[in-house]
PDB file of C-alpha atoms in Angstrom:
ATOM      1  CA  MET K   1     164.777  50.066 123.141  1.00  0.00           C
ATOM      2  CA  THR K   2     162.223  50.943 120.485  1.00  0.00           C
ATOM      3  CA  ASN K   3     162.884  54.000 118.360  1.00  0.00           C
ATOM      4  CA  ARG K   4     159.596  54.816 116.611  1.00  0.00           C
ATOM      5  CA  LEU K   5     161.029  57.890 114.901  1.00  0.00           C
ATOM      6  CA  LEU K   6     163.632  55.818 113.029  1.00  0.00           C
ATOM      7  CA  GLN K   7     161.323  52.770 112.775  1.00  0.00           C
ATOM      8  CA  ARG K   8     163.708  50.401 114.530  1.00  0.00           C
ATOM      9  CA  LYS K   9     164.666  48.623 117.716  1.00  0.00           C
ATOM     10  CA  GLN K  10     168.173  49.367 118.934  1.00  0.00           C
ATOM     11  CA  MET K  11     170.053  47.511 121.625  1.00  0.00           C
ATOM     12  CA  VAL K  12     173.409  46.626 123.111  1.00  0.00           C
ATOM     13  CA  VAL K  13     173.955  42.870 122.849  1.00  0.00           C
ATOM     14  CA  ASP K  14     176.234  40.616 124.897  1.00  0.00           C
ATOM     15  CA  VAL K  15     177.127  37.388 123.101  1.00  0.00           C
ATOM     16  CA  LEU K  16     178.585  34.503 125.108  1.00  0.00           C
ATOM     17  CA  HIS K  17     180.847  32.238 123.060  1.00  0.00           C
ATOM     18  CA  PRO K  18     183.041  30.144 125.382  1.00  0.00           C
ATOM     19  CA  GLY K  19     185.742  28.206 123.568  1.00  0.00           C
ATOM     20  CA  LEU K  20     185.348  30.235 120.365  1.00  0.00           C
ATOM     21  CA  ALA K  21     187.384  33.251 119.285  1.00  0.00           C
ATOM     22  CA  ASN K  22     184.262  35.179 118.307  1.00  0.00           C
ATOM     23  CA  LEU K  23     181.046  34.841 116.307  1.00  0.00           C
ATOM     24  CA  SER K  24     180.617  36.171 112.803  1.00  0.00           C
ATOM     25  CA  LYS K  25     178.121  38.971 112.263  1.00  0.00           C
ATOM     26  CA  VAL K  26     176.190  36.677 109.923  1.00  0.00           C
ATOM     27  CA  GLU K  27     175.598  34.201 112.763  1.00  0.00           C
ATOM     28  CA  VAL K  28     174.572  36.988 115.139  1.00  0.00           C
ATOM     29  CA  ARG K  29     172.243  38.412 112.484  1.00  0.00           C
ATOM     30  CA  GLU K  30     170.557  35.047 111.877  1.00  0.00           C
ATOM     31  CA  LYS K  31     170.073  34.327 115.603  1.00  0.00           C
ATOM     32  CA  LEU K  32     168.616  37.782 116.270  1.00  0.00           C
ATOM     33  CA  SER K  33     166.323  37.611 113.235  1.00  0.00           C
ATOM     34  CA  LYS K  34     164.866  34.385 114.657  1.00  0.00           C
ATOM     35  CA  MET K  35     164.488  35.977 118.105  1.00  0.00           C
ATOM     36  CA  PHE K  36     162.652  39.015 116.720  1.00  0.00           C
ATOM     37  CA  LYS K  37     160.771  37.012 114.049  1.00  0.00           C
ATOM     38  CA  THR K  38     161.971  39.167 111.160  1.00  0.00           C
ATOM     39  CA  GLU K  39     164.081  38.831 108.011  1.00  0.00           C
ATOM     40  CA  SER K  40     167.847  38.762 108.443  1.00  0.00           C
ATOM     41  CA  ASP K  41     168.177  41.670 105.957  1.00  0.00           C
ATOM     42  CA  LEU K  42     166.541  43.980 108.528  1.00  0.00           C
ATOM     43  CA  VAL K  43     169.066  43.195 111.305  1.00  0.00           C
ATOM     44  CA  PHE K  44     172.310  45.219 111.451  1.00  0.00           C
ATOM     45  CA  PRO K  45     174.928  44.129 114.034  1.00  0.00           C
ATOM     46  CA  PHE K  46     178.068  46.265 114.324  1.00  0.00           C
ATOM     47  CA  GLY K  47     180.714  47.491 116.732  1.00  0.00           C
ATOM     48  CA  PHE K  48     181.396  44.150 118.408  1.00  0.00           C
ATOM     49  CA  ARG K  49     184.370  44.067 120.797  1.00  0.00           C
ATOM     50  CA  THR K  50     185.586  40.840 122.384  1.00  0.00           C
ATOM     51  CA  GLN K  51     186.393  41.101 126.082  1.00  0.00           C
ATOM     52  CA  PHE K  52     189.911  40.330 127.233  1.00  0.00           C
ATOM     53  CA  GLY K  53     190.278  36.573 127.615  1.00  0.00           C
ATOM     54  CA  GLY K  54     187.538  35.874 125.061  1.00  0.00           C
ATOM     55  CA  GLY K  55     184.265  34.104 125.604  1.00  0.00           C
ATOM     56  CA  ARG K  56     182.134  37.236 125.546  1.00  0.00           C
ATOM     57  CA  SER K  57     181.553  39.997 122.988  1.00  0.00           C
ATOM     58  CA  THR K  58     179.537  43.181 123.299  1.00  0.00           C
ATOM     59  CA  GLY K  59     178.130  45.083 120.343  1.00  0.00           C
ATOM     60  CA  PHE K  60     175.282  47.159 118.998  1.00  0.00           C
ATOM     61  CA  VAL K  61     172.323  45.889 116.960  1.00  0.00           C
ATOM     62  CA  LEU K  62     169.638  47.694 114.973  1.00  0.00           C
ATOM     63  CA  VAL K  63     166.471  45.809 113.953  1.00  0.00           C
ATOM     64  CA  TYR K  64     164.418  47.754 111.406  1.00  0.00           C
ATOM     65  CA  ASP K  65     160.670  47.421 110.825  1.00  0.00           C
ATOM     66  CA  SER K  66     160.830  47.542 107.009  1.00  0.00           C
ATOM     67  CA  MET K  67     163.254  47.656 104.098  1.00  0.00           C
ATOM     68  CA  ASP K  68     162.119  51.220 103.309  1.00  0.00           C
ATOM     69  CA  ALA K  69     163.311  52.345 106.744  1.00  0.00           C
ATOM     70  CA  VAL K  70     166.629  50.548 106.205  1.00  0.00           C
ATOM     71  CA  LYS K  71     167.275  52.353 102.933  1.00  0.00           C
ATOM     72  CA  LYS K  72     166.200  55.686 104.417  1.00  0.00           C
ATOM     73  CA  PHE K  73     168.195  55.691 107.668  1.00  0.00           C
ATOM     74  CA  GLU K  74     171.078  53.219 107.417  1.00  0.00           C
ATOM     75  CA  PRO K  75     174.451  54.530 106.148  1.00  0.00           C
ATOM     76  CA  LYS K  76     175.499  53.350 102.692  1.00  0.00           C
ATOM     77  CA  TYR K  77     178.646  51.606 103.927  1.00  0.00           C
ATOM     78  CA  ARG K  78     176.628  49.343 106.247  1.00  0.00           C
ATOM     79  CA  LEU K  79     174.224  48.512 103.411  1.00  0.00           C
ATOM     80  CA  ALA K  80     177.246  47.628 101.266  1.00  0.00           C
ATOM     81  CA  ARG K  81     178.683  45.382 104.002  1.00  0.00           C
ATOM     82  CA  GLN K  82     175.450  43.429 104.059  1.00  0.00           C
ATOM     83  CA  GLY K  83     175.254  43.235 100.264  1.00  0.00           C
ATOM     84  CA  LEU K  84     172.086  45.312  99.884  1.00  0.00           C
ATOM     85  CA  VAL K  85     173.806  48.072  97.878  1.00  0.00           C
ATOM     86  CA  GLU K  86     176.860  47.976  95.671  1.00  0.00           C
ATOM     87  CA  ILE K  87     179.143  50.988  95.863  1.00  0.00           C
ATOM     88  CA  LYS K  88     180.828  51.526  92.529  1.00  0.00           C
ATOM     89  CA  ARG K  89     184.243  53.103  92.677  1.00  0.00           C
ATOM     90  CA  LEU K  90     185.624  55.212  89.879  1.00  0.00           C
ATOM     91  CA  ALA K  91     189.148  54.804  88.640  1.00  0.00           C
ATOM     92  CA  ARG K  92     191.796  56.416  90.823  1.00  0.00           C
ATOM     93  CA  LYS K  93     192.665  59.014  88.181  1.00  0.00           C
ATOM     94  CA  GLN K  94     189.020  60.057  87.802  1.00  0.00           C
ATOM     95  CA  ARG K  95     188.656  60.463  91.572  1.00  0.00           C
ATOM     96  CA  LYS K  96     191.770  62.649  91.701  1.00  0.00           C
ATOM     97  CA  GLU K  97     190.625  64.798  88.773  1.00  0.00           C
ATOM     98  CA  ARG K  98     187.204  65.319  90.362  1.00  0.00           C
ATOM     99  CA  LYS K  99     188.822  66.211  93.701  1.00  0.00           C
ATOM    100  CA  ASN K 100     191.088  68.793  92.075  1.00  0.00           C
ATOM    101  CA  ARG K 101     188.217  70.246  90.030  1.00  0.00           C
ATOM    102  CA  ASN K 102     186.142  70.652  93.203  1.00  0.00           C
ATOM    103  CA  LYS K 103     188.966  72.546  94.887  1.00  0.00           C
ATOM    104  CA  LYS K 104     188.303  75.416  92.473  1.00  0.00           C
ATOM    105  CA  LEU K 105     184.596  75.573  93.370  1.00  0.00           C
ATOM    106  CA  THR K 106     183.112  77.182  96.464  1.00  0.00           C
ATOM    107  CA  GLY K 107     179.920  76.804  98.494  1.00  0.00           C
ATOM    108  CA  THR K 108     176.889  75.333  96.758  1.00  0.00           C
ATOM    109  CA  GLN K 109     178.739  75.116  93.448  1.00  0.00           C
ATOM    110  CA  LYS K 110     180.468  71.949  94.713  1.00  0.00           C
ATOM    111  CA  ALA K 111     177.144  70.135  94.923  1.00  0.00           C
ATOM    112  CA  LYS K 112     176.223  71.210  91.399  1.00  0.00           C
ATOM    113  CA  GLY K 113     179.693  70.461  90.082  1.00  0.00           C
ATOM    114  CA  LYS K 114     179.959  73.330  87.659  1.00  0.00           C
ATOM    115  CA  LYS K 115     181.552  76.724  87.745  1.00  0.00           C
ATOM    116  CA  VAL K 116     179.218  79.709  87.525  1.00  0.00           C
ATOM    117  CA  ARG K 117     180.559  82.451  85.280  1.00  0.00           C
ATOM    118  CA  LYS K 118     180.951  85.842  86.811  1.00  0.00           C
ATOM    119  CA  SER K 119     179.296  88.539  84.764  1.00  0.00           C
ATOM    120  CA  ARG K 120     181.296  91.648  84.101  1.00  0.00           C
ATOM    121  CA  GLY K 121     179.977  94.910  85.377  1.00  0.00           C
ATOM    122  CA  ASP K 122     180.005  96.655  81.949  1.00  0.00           C
TER     123      ASP K 122
END
């Protein structure tokens, strides 16, 4: 199915692999990129489940039109899985301190990350 709004083709894919446990997403991505005559960076397979007994897997695939559309619509964790974006993680202590600081903030202040002083009604 073509999704013009999100600039991609999206489909459910059945992969037959008799005698094999399952196929890697890299293999699926390469085969589909050849089928759709596009770069393998624009193909995102995910959610594959192998049927009981093996030999067949069903999953979901998104084939984007351009890299701009990928960066605009695809979640960061899927970009990281494919190596297009690197998610840097802070140290555990820093994450905890930030979490506890944000507990004291409310509403839109959390996005800004700073506490707004209340003015006294003098």
